[in-house]
Structures are given as structure tokens and as C-alpha cells.
Coordinates of C-alpha atoms in Angstrom, one line a residue:
Chain A
X1 CA 0.2 -0.2 0.2
X2 CA 1.6 3.2 -0.2
X3 CA 2.3 6.3 1.8
X4 CA -0.3 8.6 3.1
X5 CA 0.8 11.5 1.9
X6 CA 0.0 13.7 5.8
X7 CA -0.5 17.0 6.2
X8 CA 1.6 17.9 9.2
X9 CA -0.5 21.6 9.2
X10 CA -3.1 18.6 10.1
X11 CA -1.7 16.5 12.6
X12 CA -3.6 17.2 16.5
X13 CA 0.7 18.5 18.7
X14 CA 0.6 15.7 20.3
X15 CA 1.3 17.2 23.2
X16 CA -1.3 19.2 23.6
X17 CA -3.2 18.0 26.2
X18 CA -0.7 19.7 28.5
X19 CA -0.9 23.3 27.3
X20 CA -4.2 23.4 29.0
X21 CA -4.4 26.7 31.0
X22 CA -7.5 25.8 33.4
X23 CA -6.8 22.6 34.6
X24 CA -9.5 20.7 36.4
X25 CA -8.7 19.8 39.4
X26 CA -11.0 20.2 43.1
X27 CA -10.1 23.0 44.2
X28 CA -10.0 25.4 41.3
X29 CA -12.5 27.2 39.2
X30 CA -14.1 24.8 36.5
X31 CA -15.3 28.2 33.2
X32 CA -13.2 27.9 30.0
X33 CA -11.2 31.1 29.3
X34 CA -12.8 33.8 26.7
X35 CA -11.6 31.9 23.6
X36 CA -13.1 28.5 24.0
X37 CA -16.1 31.0 25.4
X38 CA -16.5 32.2 21.6
X39 CA -15.3 29.0 20.0
X40 CA -19.0 27.5 22.1
X41 CA -21.3 29.7 20.1
X42 CA -19.5 29.3 18.1
X43 CA -20.3 25.4 17.8
X44 CA -24.0 25.9 18.6
X45 CA -24.2 27.6 15.9
X46 CA -24.1 23.7 13.4
X47 CA -27.0 23.1 15.0
X48 CA -30.7 23.4 15.1
X49 CA -31.4 22.4 19.1
X50 CA -28.5 23.4 21.7
X51 CA -28.3 19.5 22.9
X52 CA -26.8 18.0 19.2
X53 CA -23.9 20.1 21.2
X54 CA -22.6 18.6 23.6
X55 CA -20.8 15.5 22.3
X56 CA -19.0 18.7 20.8
X57 CA -18.5 20.8 23.7
X58 CA -17.3 17.7 25.8
X59 CA -14.2 17.5 23.3
X60 CA -13.6 21.7 23.7
X61 CA -14.1 20.8 27.2
X62 CA -11.4 18.0 27.7
X63 CA -9.6 20.3 25.5
X64 CA -9.3 23.0 27.6
X65 CA -9.5 20.5 32.1
X66 CA -7.9 17.7 30.1
X67 CA -10.5 15.7 31.5
X68 CA -14.0 16.0 32.5
X69 CA -14.1 15.7 36.1
X70 CA -17.4 16.3 37.9
X71 CA -16.5 19.7 38.2
X72 CA -16.7 19.6 34.8
X73 CA -20.0 18.3 33.7
X74 CA -21.8 20.3 36.3
X75 CA -20.5 23.0 34.7
X76 CA -21.3 21.9 30.8
X77 CA -24.6 21.0 32.7
X78 CA -24.8 24.1 33.7
X79 CA -23.4 25.7 30.6
X80 CA -26.0 23.6 28.2
X81 CA -28.8 24.4 30.3
X82 CA -28.9 19.8 30.6
X83 CA -29.6 18.6 33.8
X84 CA -26.3 16.9 34.7
X85 CA -27.0 12.8 35.0
X86 CA -27.7 14.1 31.0
X87 CA -24.5 15.3 30.8
X88 CA -22.9 11.8 33.2
X89 CA -25.0 9.6 30.5
X90 CA -22.6 10.8 27.7
X91 CA -20.1 10.9 29.2
X92 CA -20.4 7.5 30.5
X93 CA -21.5 6.3 27.7
X94 CA -18.8 6.7 25.3
X95 CA -14.4 6.1 25.2
X96 CA -12.9 8.4 24.5
X97 CA -13.6 11.3 27.6
X98 CA -11.2 11.1 30.2
X99 CA -12.8 10.5 33.6
X100 CA -10.2 10.3 35.3
X101 CA -7.0 12.2 34.9
X102 CA -4.4 10.9 31.9
X103 CA -0.7 11.0 31.2
X104 CA 0.8 13.7 28.9
X105 CA 1.3 10.9 26.9
X106 CA -1.8 8.7 26.1
X107 CA -0.7 5.5 24.7
X108 CA -3.3 3.3 22.4
X109 CA -2.8 -0.3 21.5
X110 CA -5.1 -1.4 19.7
X111 CA -5.7 -5.8 20.4
X112 CA -8.5 -5.9 18.8
X113 CA -8.4 -8.6 15.1
X114 CA -6.8 -7.1 12.9
X115 CA -4.2 -5.9 15.7
X116 CA -3.3 -8.8 17.5
X117 CA -2.8 -10.9 13.7
X118 CA 0.2 -9.0 13.3
X119 CA 2.2 -9.0 16.7
X120 CA 0.0 -6.5 19.0
X121 CA 0.5 -8.2 22.1
X122 CA 4.4 -7.8 22.2
X123 CA 3.9 -3.7 21.4
X124 CA 0.8 -4.0 24.2
X125 CA 3.5 -5.7 26.0
X126 CA 7.1 -3.8 25.7
X127 CA 5.2 -0.7 26.4
X128 CA 4.1 -2.4 29.9
X129 CA 6.9 -3.2 30.5
X130 CA 9.6 0.3 29.2
X131 CA 5.9 2.4 31.3
X132 CA 6.0 -0.7 34.1
X133 CA 1.9 0.2 34.1
X134 CA -0.5 -1.9 32.6
X135 CA -3.7 -0.8 31.1
X136 CA -6.0 1.9 33.0
X137 CA -2.3 2.7 34.6
X138 CA -0.8 5.9 34.5
X139 CA 2.8 6.0 35.8
X140 CA 3.8 8.3 39.0
X141 CA 5.1 11.5 36.9
X142 CA 1.5 11.9 35.8
X143 CA 3.7 10.9 32.1
X144 CA 2.4 8.1 30.2
X145 CA -1.1 6.4 30.3
X146 CA -1.2 2.8 28.4
X147 CA -5.0 1.8 28.0
X148 CA -6.0 -1.4 25.4
X149 CA -9.0 -0.2 22.9
X150 CA -10.4 -1.3 20.0
X151 CA -9.9 -1.3 16.4
X152 CA -9.2 1.8 15.1
X153 CA -9.7 1.6 11.4
X154 CA -5.5 1.0 11.5
X155 CA -6.8 -2.6 10.1
X156 CA -3.9 -2.1 6.8
X157 CA -1.0 -0.7 9.0
X158 CA -1.3 -3.0 11.8
X159 CA 0.0 -3.5 14.5
X160 CA -0.9 -0.2 15.9
X161 CA -1.0 2.6 17.8
X162 CA -2.8 6.1 19.1
X163 CA 0.0 8.2 20.6
X164 CA -3.1 11.3 22.4
X165 CA -4.8 12.2 18.5
X166 CA -2.0 11.0 16.4
X167 CA -1.4 7.1 14.6
X168 CA 1.7 5.8 14.3
X169 CA 1.7 2.6 12.3
X170 CA 2.9 -0.7 11.1
X171 CA 4.9 -0.4 14.5
X172 CA 7.7 -2.9 15.3
X173 CA 8.9 -3.6 19.3
X174 CA 12.1 -1.6 17.7
X175 CA 10.1 1.3 16.8
X176 CA 8.2 1.7 19.9
X177 CA 10.7 2.0 22.1
X178 CA 12.0 4.0 20.4
X179 CA 9.2 6.3 20.8
X180 CA 8.6 5.6 24.0
X181 CA 12.3 7.2 24.4
X182 CA 12.1 10.4 22.2
X183 CA 8.4 11.0 24.1
X184 CA 11.1 10.4 28.8
X185 CA 13.4 12.9 26.7
X186 CA 10.3 15.2 25.1
X187 CA 11.5 15.4 21.7
X188 CA 10.7 16.3 19.1
X189 CA 8.5 13.1 17.0
Chain B
X1 CA -4.7 -2.2 -14.8
X2 CA -8.0 -0.6 -14.1
X3 CA -8.8 2.6 -13.9
X4 CA -9.4 4.2 -9.8
X5 CA -11.7 5.7 -9.7
X6 CA -13.1 6.5 -6.1
X7 CA -8.9 6.0 -5.4
X8 CA -8.0 8.6 -8.3
X9 CA -5.3 10.0 -5.7
X10 CA -3.2 7.3 -6.2
X11 CA -2.6 7.7 -10.3
X12 CA -2.2 11.6 -9.7
X13 CA 1.1 13.3 -8.5
X14 CA -0.8 16.3 -6.6
X15 CA -2.2 16.3 -3.6
X16 CA -6.2 16.8 -4.1
X17 CA -6.6 17.6 -0.3
X18 CA -6.0 21.3 -1.7
X19 CA -10.1 22.4 -3.8
X20 CA -7.2 23.9 -6.1
X21 CA -6.1 20.8 -7.4
X22 CA -9.6 19.2 -6.7
X23 CA -10.6 21.9 -9.3
X24 CA -7.2 21.5 -11.2
X25 CA -8.4 17.7 -12.2
X26 CA -11.8 18.4 -13.2
X27 CA -13.1 18.8 -8.9
X28 CA -16.9 20.1 -8.1
X29 CA -18.0 20.5 -12.3
X30 CA -20.8 17.6 -12.1
X31 CA -21.9 19.5 -8.6
X32 CA -22.5 23.0 -10.8
X33 CA -24.4 21.1 -13.2
X34 CA -26.7 19.3 -11.4
X35 CA -27.6 22.1 -9.2
X36 CA -27.9 24.3 -11.9
X37 CA -29.5 21.8 -14.7
X38 CA -30.0 18.6 -13.0
X39 CA -34.1 17.8 -11.3
X40 CA -33.7 16.4 -8.3
X41 CA -35.7 14.1 -8.8
X42 CA -33.9 12.7 -12.5
X43 CA -30.8 11.8 -9.4
X44 CA -32.8 9.7 -7.5
X45 CA -32.9 8.4 -11.0
X46 CA -29.8 7.9 -12.2
X47 CA -28.9 6.6 -8.6
X48 CA -31.4 4.1 -8.7
X49 CA -30.9 3.2 -11.9
X50 CA -27.1 2.3 -10.8
X51 CA -28.9 -0.7 -8.8
X52 CA -25.9 1.2 -6.7
X53 CA -25.5 -0.8 -3.4
X54 CA -24.5 0.9 0.1
X55 CA -21.7 0.5 1.3
X56 CA -21.4 0.5 4.5
X57 CA -22.3 -3.5 5.8
X58 CA -26.6 -4.2 4.3
X59 CA -25.9 -3.5 0.6
X60 CA -29.2 -1.8 0.5
X61 CA -30.4 -0.2 -2.5
X62 CA -29.5 3.3 -1.9
X63 CA -31.5 5.0 -4.5
X64 CA -34.4 2.6 -3.4
X65 CA -34.3 4.3 0.2
X66 CA -34.2 7.9 -1.0
X67 CA -37.2 7.4 -2.0
X68 CA -38.5 6.5 1.0
X69 CA -38.3 9.8 2.2
X70 CA -41.1 11.4 3.6
X71 CA -42.7 13.9 1.1
X72 CA -44.7 17.4 2.0
X73 CA -43.4 16.5 5.5
X74 CA -43.3 20.9 6.7
X75 CA -40.2 19.9 8.6
X76 CA -36.0 20.3 6.8
X77 CA -35.2 16.9 5.3
X78 CA -31.8 15.5 6.0
X79 CA -28.9 14.2 4.7
X80 CA -25.8 12.4 7.2
X81 CA -23.3 10.7 5.8
X82 CA -22.5 7.7 9.0
X83 CA -18.1 8.4 8.6
X84 CA -17.5 6.8 11.9
X85 CA -16.0 3.4 10.5
X86 CA -15.6 0.8 13.5
X87 CA -16.0 -2.2 12.2
X88 CA -13.2 -4.4 12.9
X89 CA -10.8 -5.6 10.2
X90 CA -12.4 -2.2 7.8
X91 CA -10.2 1.1 7.0
X92 CA -11.4 1.5 3.5
X93 CA -13.4 5.5 3.7
X94 CA -11.2 6.1 6.0
X95 CA -8.7 6.4 2.5
X96 CA -10.5 8.1 0.7
X97 CA -11.5 10.6 3.8
X98 CA -8.6 11.8 4.4
X99 CA -7.0 11.4 1.1
X100 CA -9.4 12.8 -1.5
X101 CA -11.9 14.7 1.0
X102 CA -13.3 17.4 -1.8
X103 CA -14.5 13.9 -3.4
X104 CA -16.8 12.9 -0.4
X105 CA -18.0 16.8 -0.6
X106 CA -19.0 16.6 -3.7
X107 CA -21.0 13.0 -3.0
X108 CA -22.4 14.6 -0.1
X109 CA -23.9 17.9 -2.7
X110 CA -24.7 16.1 -5.0
X111 CA -27.7 14.0 -2.5
X112 CA -27.7 16.6 -0.9
X113 CA -29.9 17.8 -4.3
X114 CA -31.5 14.9 -4.6
X115 CA -32.8 14.6 -1.3
X116 CA -33.7 18.6 -1.0
X117 CA -31.7 19.3 2.1
X118 CA -29.6 22.2 3.5
X119 CA -27.2 20.9 6.3
X120 CA -25.6 17.5 6.6
X121 CA -23.7 16.3 9.0
X122 CA -20.9 14.1 8.6
X123 CA -20.7 12.0 11.3
X124 CA -16.5 11.3 12.4
X125 CA -15.6 9.0 14.6
X126 CA -13.6 10.3 17.2
X127 CA -11.2 8.4 16.4
X128 CA -10.1 9.8 12.9
X129 CA -8.8 13.5 14.8
X130 CA -6.7 14.2 12.1
X131 CA -9.6 12.6 9.5
X132 CA -11.8 15.7 11.3
X133 CA -9.5 18.0 10.3
X134 CA -9.1 17.3 7.1
X135 CA -12.5 17.1 6.5
X136 CA -13.3 20.6 8.2
X137 CA -10.7 22.2 5.9
X138 CA -11.6 20.5 3.1
X139 CA -15.0 22.9 3.8
X140 CA -13.9 26.1 4.5
X141 CA -12.3 25.4 1.2
X142 CA -15.5 25.3 -0.4
X143 CA -17.6 27.4 1.2
X144 CA -14.6 29.8 0.5
X145 CA -15.4 29.0 -3.5
X146 CA -18.7 29.8 -2.9
X147 CA -18.9 26.4 -3.5
X148 CA -21.3 25.3 0.1
X149 CA -23.3 28.0 1.9
X150 CA -25.8 30.6 1.3
X151 CA -24.9 31.0 -2.3
X152 CA -23.8 27.6 -3.7
X153 CA -22.0 28.2 -7.2
X154 CA -24.2 31.9 -7.3
X155 CA -28.1 30.2 -7.9
X156 CA -29.1 31.1 -4.4
X157 CA -29.0 28.1 -2.9
X158 CA -28.0 27.3 0.5
X159 CA -26.1 24.4 1.4
X160 CA -24.0 23.8 5.0
X161 CA -22.6 20.3 5.9
X162 CA -20.6 20.4 10.0
X163 CA -18.0 17.9 10.9
X164 CA -19.6 15.7 13.3
X165 CA -16.4 14.1 15.9
X166 CA -17.9 10.7 18.5
X167 CA -15.5 10.1 20.6
X168 CA -15.2 6.4 21.7
X169 CA -18.7 3.9 20.9
X170 CA -19.3 1.3 18.1
X171 CA -23.0 1.4 18.0
X172 CA -22.9 4.8 16.6
X173 CA -22.5 3.1 13.7
X174 CA -25.8 1.7 13.0
X175 CA -27.3 4.4 11.4
X176 CA -30.5 5.1 14.0
X177 CA -27.6 5.0 16.5
X178 CA -25.5 7.2 15.0
X179 CA -28.6 10.3 14.6
X180 CA -29.1 9.4 18.9
X181 CA -25.7 10.0 19.5
X182 CA -25.6 13.2 17.2
X183 CA -28.8 14.3 19.3
X184 CA -26.5 15.0 22.0
X185 CA -27.9 11.5 23.4
X186 CA -25.0 8.3 24.2
X187 CA -26.0 5.9 21.0
X188 CA -29.0 3.6 21.6
X189 CA -30.1 2.6 18.5
X190 CA -34.4 3.1 18.1
X191 CA -36.7 1.3 16.9
X192 CA -37.8 0.6 13.9
X193 CA -40.4 1.3 11.8
X194 CA -40.0 4.7 11.6
X195 CA -36.6 4.5 9.6
X196 CA -34.5 7.0 10.0
X197 CA -36.5 8.5 6.0
X198 CA -39.6 9.4 8.4
X199 CA -38.6 10.4 11.8
X200 CA -34.6 10.6 12.1
X201 CA -32.6 13.1 13.2
X202 CA -34.2 16.5 15.2
X203 CA -38.3 14.6 14.3
X204 CA -36.4 15.4 11.5
X205 CA -36.9 13.2 7.6
X206 CA -33.3 11.9 7.3
X207 CA -31.0 9.7 4.9
X208 CA -27.7 7.9 6.0
X209 CA -25.2 6.8 3.6
X210 CA -22.4 5.4 3.5
X211 CA -18.5 7.5 2.9
X212 CA -18.3 5.1 -0.1
X213 CA -21.5 5.3 -0.8
X214 CA -21.7 8.9 -1.1
X215 CA -18.7 8.9 -3.7
X216 CA -20.5 6.7 -6.3
X217 CA -23.0 8.9 -6.3
X218 CA -21.1 11.7 -7.4
X219 CA -18.7 9.5 -9.8
X220 CA -22.8 7.5 -10.9
X221 CA -24.2 11.0 -11.8
X222 CA -20.7 12.3 -14.2
X223 CA -20.2 9.3 -15.7
X224 CA -23.3 7.8 -16.1
X225 CA -25.3 4.2 -15.1
X226 CA -24.7 2.8 -18.0
X227 CA -20.9 3.4 -17.0
X228 CA -21.5 1.4 -13.2
X229 CA -23.6 -1.3 -14.3
X230 CA -20.8 -2.1 -16.5
X231 CA -18.8 -2.9 -13.4
X232 CA -19.5 -6.1 -12.0
X233 CA -22.9 -8.2 -11.5
X234 CA -25.6 -5.7 -12.1
X235 CA -27.9 -6.5 -9.5
X236 CA -24.7 -4.7 -7.2
X237 CA -22.2 -2.5 -9.2
X238 CA -19.4 -1.1 -9.2
X239 CA -15.8 -0.1 -8.2
X240 CA -14.9 -1.5 -4.2
X241 CA -12.7 -0.6 -1.9
X242 CA -11.2 -4.2 -0.2
X243 CA -8.9 -3.6 2.5
X244 CA -7.6 -6.7 3.3
X245 CA -5.5 -7.1 6.7
X246 CA -3.7 -9.7 9.1
X247 CA -1.6 -12.1 7.3
X248 CA -0.6 -11.4 4.1
X249 CA 2.5 -9.7 2.7
X250 CA 1.0 -6.6 0.9
X251 CA -2.1 -5.3 3.7
X252 CA -3.6 -2.8 1.7
X253 CA -7.3 -0.4 0.4
X254 CA -7.8 -2.1 -2.8
X255 CA -10.8 -0.7 -5.5
X256 CA -11.1 -3.4 -7.6
X257 CA -14.3 -4.3 -9.9
X258 CA -17.9 -5.1 -7.5
X259 CA -17.4 -9.4 -7.8
X260 CA -14.1 -9.4 -8.3
X261 CA -13.4 -13.3 -6.9
X262 CA -11.8 -13.3 -3.1
X263 CA -8.4 -16.0 -4.4
X264 CA -7.6 -12.8 -6.6
X265 CA -8.2 -10.2 -3.7
X266 CA -5.6 -12.1 -0.8
X267 CA -3.3 -13.5 -3.6
X268 CA -2.6 -11.6 -5.4
X269 CA -3.4 -7.3 -5.3
X270 CA -2.4 -8.1 -1.0
X271 CA 0.3 -10.2 -2.1
X272 CA -0.5 -13.6 -1.1
X273 CA 0.6 -15.5 2.4
X274 CA 3.2 -15.1 4.2
X275 CA 7.1 -16.8 3.7
X276 CA 6.0 -20.4 4.5
X277 CA 2.1 -20.6 5.5
X278 CA -0.5 -21.8 4.5
X279 CA -4.3 -20.5 4.1
X280 CA -6.9 -21.0 7.3
X281 CA -9.4 -19.2 7.0
X282 CA -10.9 -15.3 6.0
X283 CA -13.4 -12.6 8.1
X284 CA -14.6 -11.3 4.2
X285 CA -16.7 -8.9 5.0
X286 CA -15.3 -7.4 9.4
X287 CA -15.8 -9.6 12.0
X288 CA -19.6 -9.6 12.5
X289 CA -19.3 -11.8 9.2
X290 CA -19.5 -15.6 9.1
X291 CA -16.0 -17.6 9.2
X292 CA -14.8 -18.7 5.5
X293 CA -12.1 -21.8 5.4
X294 CA -9.4 -21.4 2.9
X295 CA -11.4 -24.1 0.4
X296 CA -14.2 -21.2 0.3
X297 CA -12.5 -18.2 -1.6
X298 CA -13.1 -19.1 -4.3
X299 CA -16.5 -16.8 -4.2
X300 CA -17.2 -13.7 -6.0
X301 CA -16.4 -10.6 -3.5
X302 CA -20.8 -8.9 -4.1
X303 CA -23.1 -8.6 -1.8
X304 CA -25.5 -11.6 -3.4
X305 CA -22.5 -14.4 -3.6
X306 CA -21.2 -14.2 -0.8
X307 CA -24.9 -14.9 0.4
X308 CA -24.5 -17.4 -1.3
X309 CA -21.8 -19.2 0.7
X310 CA -23.1 -18.2 3.6
X311 CA -21.2 -15.3 4.6
X312 CA -21.7 -11.5 3.6
X313 CA -20.0 -9.3 2.0
X314 CA -20.8 -6.1 4.7
X315 CA -18.6 -3.8 4.7
X316 CA -15.4 -5.8 2.7
X317 CA -13.0 -5.9 5.4
X318 CA -10.9 -8.7 4.8
X319 CA -9.4 -10.2 7.4
X320 CA -6.7 -13.1 7.2
X321 CA -5.7 -16.1 8.5
X322 CA -2.5 -18.0 8.8
X323 CA -2.3 -21.7 10.4
X324 CA -0.1 -19.5 13.0
X325 CA -3.7 -18.2 14.1
X326 CA -5.3 -19.8 17.3
X327 CA -9.0 -19.7 16.0
X328 CA -10.1 -20.2 19.8
X329 CA -7.4 -16.8 20.6
X330 CA -8.9 -15.3 17.4
X331 CA -12.9 -15.5 18.8
X332 CA -11.2 -14.5 22.2
X333 CA -11.0 -10.7 20.1
X334 CA -14.1 -10.5 18.3
X335 CA -16.4 -12.0 21.8
X336 CA -14.3 -8.8 23.6
X337 CA -14.5 -6.8 21.5
X338 CA -18.8 -7.8 21.3
X339 CA -19.2 -7.3 24.8
X340 CA -17.2 -4.2 25.1
X341 CA -19.3 -2.1 22.5
X342 CA -22.9 -3.9 23.8
X343 CA -24.5 -0.6 24.2
X344 CA -27.2 -2.4 26.9
X345 CA -30.2 -1.7 25.9
X346 CA -31.4 -4.7 25.0
X347 CA -31.2 -7.8 27.6
X348 CA -29.8 -10.8 25.1
X349 CA -26.6 -8.7 23.8
X350 CA -26.5 -7.1 27.2
X351 CA -25.8 -10.4 29.2
X352 CA -25.0 -11.7 25.9
X353 CA -22.4 -10.8 25.3
X354 CA -20.8 -11.4 28.4
X355 CA -21.6 -14.6 28.3
X356 CA -19.7 -14.9 25.0
X357 CA -17.0 -13.3 26.2
X358 CA -17.0 -15.8 29.4
X359 CA -17.5 -19.5 28.0
X360 CA -14.3 -18.4 24.9
X361 CA -11.9 -16.7 27.9
X362 CA -12.3 -19.4 30.2
X363 CA -12.0 -21.9 26.8
X364 CA -8.4 -20.3 25.2
X365 CA -7.1 -20.3 29.1
X366 CA -7.7 -24.3 29.4
X367 CA -10.7 -23.6 31.8
X368 CA -13.3 -24.8 28.8
X369 CA -15.6 -28.0 29.0
X370 CA -17.7 -29.8 26.6
X371 CA -20.9 -28.9 28.5
X372 CA -19.5 -24.9 27.7
X373 CA -19.4 -25.9 24.2
X374 CA -23.1 -26.0 23.7
X375 CA -23.9 -23.2 26.2
X376 CA -21.3 -21.2 23.4
X377 CA -23.7 -22.2 21.4
X378 CA -26.8 -21.7 23.4
X379 CA -25.6 -19.0 24.0
X380 CA -25.7 -17.2 20.5
X381 CA -28.6 -18.6 18.8
X382 CA -30.2 -17.2 21.2
X383 CA -28.9 -13.3 20.8
X384 CA -30.1 -14.2 16.9
X385 CA -32.7 -12.2 15.7
X386 CA -34.5 -10.8 19.3
X387 CA -32.7 -7.3 20.4
X388 CA -32.9 -3.6 18.5
X389 CA -30.5 -3.7 16.4
X390 CA -28.8 -5.8 14.8
X391 CA -24.9 -6.2 17.3
X392 CA -26.2 -8.3 18.6
X393 CA -26.6 -11.1 15.9
X394 CA -22.9 -9.3 14.9
X395 CA -21.9 -10.8 18.2
X396 CA -23.4 -14.3 17.8
X397 CA -22.7 -14.9 13.3
X398 CA -18.9 -15.0 14.3
X399 CA -19.2 -17.8 17.3
X400 CA -21.5 -19.8 15.6
X401 CA -19.7 -20.0 12.4
X402 CA -15.5 -19.9 13.7
X403 CA -18.3 -23.3 15.8
X404 CA -19.1 -24.8 12.7
X405 CA -16.2 -24.1 10.7
X406 CA -13.3 -25.7 13.2
X407 CA -14.9 -27.6 15.9
X408 CA -12.1 -29.6 16.5
X409 CA -10.0 -26.9 17.1
X410 CA -12.8 -25.8 20.1
X411 CA -12.9 -29.3 21.3
X412 CA -9.3 -29.9 21.8
X413 CA -9.8 -26.6 23.5
X414 CA -12.0 -28.9 25.7
X415 CA -9.9 -31.7 25.7
X416 CA -6.2 -30.4 27.3
X417 CA -8.5 -28.6 29.6
X418 CA -9.5 -32.4 31.4
X419 CA -6.5 -33.3 30.0
X420 CA -5.4 -30.8 33.0
X421 CA -6.9 -31.4 35.0
X422 CA -6.8 -35.0 35.4
X423 CA -2.8 -34.3 35.7

């Protein structure tokens, strides 16, 4: 298969999750910055009813606050005029909204069938061993978290993992260890 | 070498993501012609005439689906592009989205014209963050050129296309699950009828079409239904994207005529088996469809032929397994997936997917019994046709077919467990 022509300007920064200005903590105020609030109002214009914007607004909240804490759910529910239970119901249904903080490098290894056939367990094992964490865990320094995920639509370039928003495909164990080394040293990917 | 249509980007040296390159190579001329000269009924007629069948998995005739749209409701009609591509083994729509997004937008514009829609959405799975950005930029470019927005091609017509990013849930690929999700809810599929064409998103008449289907619409209108019908079997023709993954030398997406033989796809296009390995099994249409043995691959990969062979073309995500594959372990992956993705609404699926995974895991871990094999088949049987959507069937079909085609491996797993227990 010919490699895809990927456009760097459209790639999201793998480190973007750490550049948030308003981390959700139990004590700090949870409120959108004016820029984010402007984005929120723009998002509402895409839909004939405001509730339909909820999924997109949760993405915005996750970008701003790092994860969807109970305080963030409360804020979104008040902002959008939706019951808190409704917001939590939606957050908990979808696997990509973080209900607890994740590492700055959130590593998601696909272990579904096509990746499994091409060595996904070796990839998962290498990451787990190197970071000394299992799926669902975050390293003590908050730098890395690890997850097993289901098919990411990258079966022709298996095995693969997703690092924050970025796909890393056609992986070997050596390449994965190299990637982790670069992340540990804070080098550009 | 056959001319590539859907994957034209591979034959061109220019980047088709850039709208100027796309226009330069003939892009948007068909949408312009459709908006200025062709009546909506005529477009629907062309799509019906072409015998295009939906590329998402079910293979329902697209033109017929469009004619089900409720008329004179006083409500707006919506077009939703299903870009939730999540069936394990499927990665074809991503090739279009990431490399030739304007092809999809042009197909959507033509389809929106046909069904009288002024606001359309592309529901893209959350993990395709890059694809979502590609689409957003393509839409912004098309708006800037005046191809989308409030004055399409200067004709005073309105059409907006929005990108809506999902957040990780397989069930959003089911069209009513997608609709619920787009409305800001948990993606629980709806009971049908009413079908979306009558009562869809926001309670309005809605058409949900797959990415590849909408791309096909552009080419049907551009080159004519006769051209489309001449490619492959007349009852479901056209260029088709086949995704091949697993134990082949050259995995990837291949554009071939509908009905190309499965053997040719695997042995010629995907390069055949890895060195020293023999073919053992093939799942022809995404992980939910019944599995085929190595001696069953001399079939044409079109909707009717694969159905006749006892499986389904589905999403044409072809998963190839060689003789190194442990079928019990492979099924365990599949059963884990459907358990993870059951939305929990219907009891047979919520409980059944859990039981399937539990039993297959026991077999794989050497704790299985004869009774487990009977239970497995029994639970799977009870999950067929008993729920609101087909996720339950999607979980049950692979189990029943693995047992049917590779039962000896499951019985061997039981014997090993018994042997270990006795020792």
C-alpha cells in the first residue's frame, strides 16, 4: 500500500493536552476562557437544537481542562441548561472522554483482531514493560498512561497505537521503544 | 490495470486535499452541473438506475432508500454521512476521507440536492482526529469558493456541511445509534419503524449514507448509470473498496470491480500468504460476518455471491488468517470486542455478549468443558434476531461460524482442559 500523504499542518500536536490553562482540580474554578467560550457559541450554530452540541462541547471541555471531572460535568450542565445526569450519562457512554486524568502521553494500543494477528500483544507488552504500568494505569510522574483499545480503523497498517490524537502505524517493538525514548526525553517526534 | 475512480488520488501526483488541485482535475464540475441543470428527481432516477447498493455493510439499494423519504412534512430533510468506520477489519472510508475529501463533499452535495437537504452532517468516529481536520479544512475551502454556504455556485441555494466528531462507540455506526448520538445522547439504537427516512435526526426525514456510497454517487452522476452498471454484477455493481488485513504480505485498501474473486484479492492484490505459511481462514466483511475456510475462497466478492456462500460482504473488510492462528484465541478477541461495545439496551445482547466472552475466555485459558461448548452455541442462537439492532447478531454470528467451521479446535481446547485437570 502506498503511504498516505499526511499533511503536518493538520496533525494535532501530540503534546497538546498539556498546554491547557485551566486544569480541572477539586479546588480550582472550572470555567471556559473567553476564547473557549467564543468557540462554544460558534459550535452551537452548527445545530438546530443546543443539546446536539453536547458531544462537541465535551471535546472542547476535554481540550481545555484535560479531563471531564465531576466539576466539569456540573459546569457543562449549567452552561448548556441540561440535567447533570444527562451530561454524565453521555460522558460515561463514550470511551474517549476521560473520566480521570490521563498522562500527558496517552498511549492506546489496538489489540483487536487484525492488529492481534500482526503482533499487537508484543507492542502492548513492550510498552507495558518499559513504563511498568498496565492498561488503565498512569505512571507516577503523570507522563504516560496506557490503554488497550478496540479497532481504530488502521488494520492495513497493523500493528498500531494511538498517541493522544496521533496514529503510529506499521509498528515494530524497536520503533515503539524508540518512540517512548523520544517522549521521555521530550524530543520532537 | 483498471482505472481507479474512488482511489484516484493514488494515480495522481497532486495532493487532492487542496481544492485547487481537485478543481484542476475536474472536481466540482459535476456538482455545479447538477445544481444548475439537473432536477432532484432526475438524480434519484440515475442512482436507482445504477443499482448502487450501500457500502456501509447492509447493501441496501441507495436510490430506493432515498425514495422512502417522507414528503410534504413541513420539516427540513437531513443528509448524514456515516463516517463512523468501526467494524473491526474495516479501513476503506479513511482512505477517501484523508486523501480525497472533496470527492466525498461533492458526492454529498449531489445527494443533498437530490433529497432537498440544506444542512448535512458528517459523523466521523472520534479516533479519526486527523480525518476530521482534513474534512473541516476541505469544507472551509469549499465555502470560500462559494460551493457551500448560503449561495451555492451563485444560484441562491443553501447547503451547509458540518463535521461532527464521535467519541468512541462502535454502535454509532448503526444508523439510528448515529442519529441518537448526533442529538447529544447516549447512542442507543431506535426501534424501527419508523425508519430515519420518515423520522430521523431531530424528528425530521433523514438519509444516512456511508462515505464510499456517497463518493459513488458523484461518479454515477458524472459518468452515467450505464458506466456504473457495467462494472461487476448488474444487481449490485460498481467500483468497490476492499480492505485486506491480517497475515498477508501486502495488506491495504484495493479498488477493484465489485465481484472480484476473494482468491484474486488475497493472492494477487494482497500478495498472498507470508513466507512458508498456508491460508487457514478468511473473514470476508468485517469481524461480525461468518468466517470462511481456506477451501471456500473461490467466490465473487459481491453482496449476493458472498451471501450465497453463507457469509456476508459486509464492509468488505477482509481479515486473513494463516495456519499459525489459534482460532479459539482469535474468537476471544472478537467476542471481547462485541461485549465491550454492546450499548446495554437489550437484555439478550447485554447479557449474551458477556456470556460469549466469558465462555470463550474459559476455553482459551484451558478451563473449558463440553458443557461450555453447548452453552456457547445455545447463547449465540438466542441472540439472533431478538434485539433492537443487529449488534447482538454481529456478536453471535462469528461464534456460531467459528464453532461450525473450526469446531475441532474448540473440542481440542476442551480435551486439553480435561487433561490438565486430570493431571
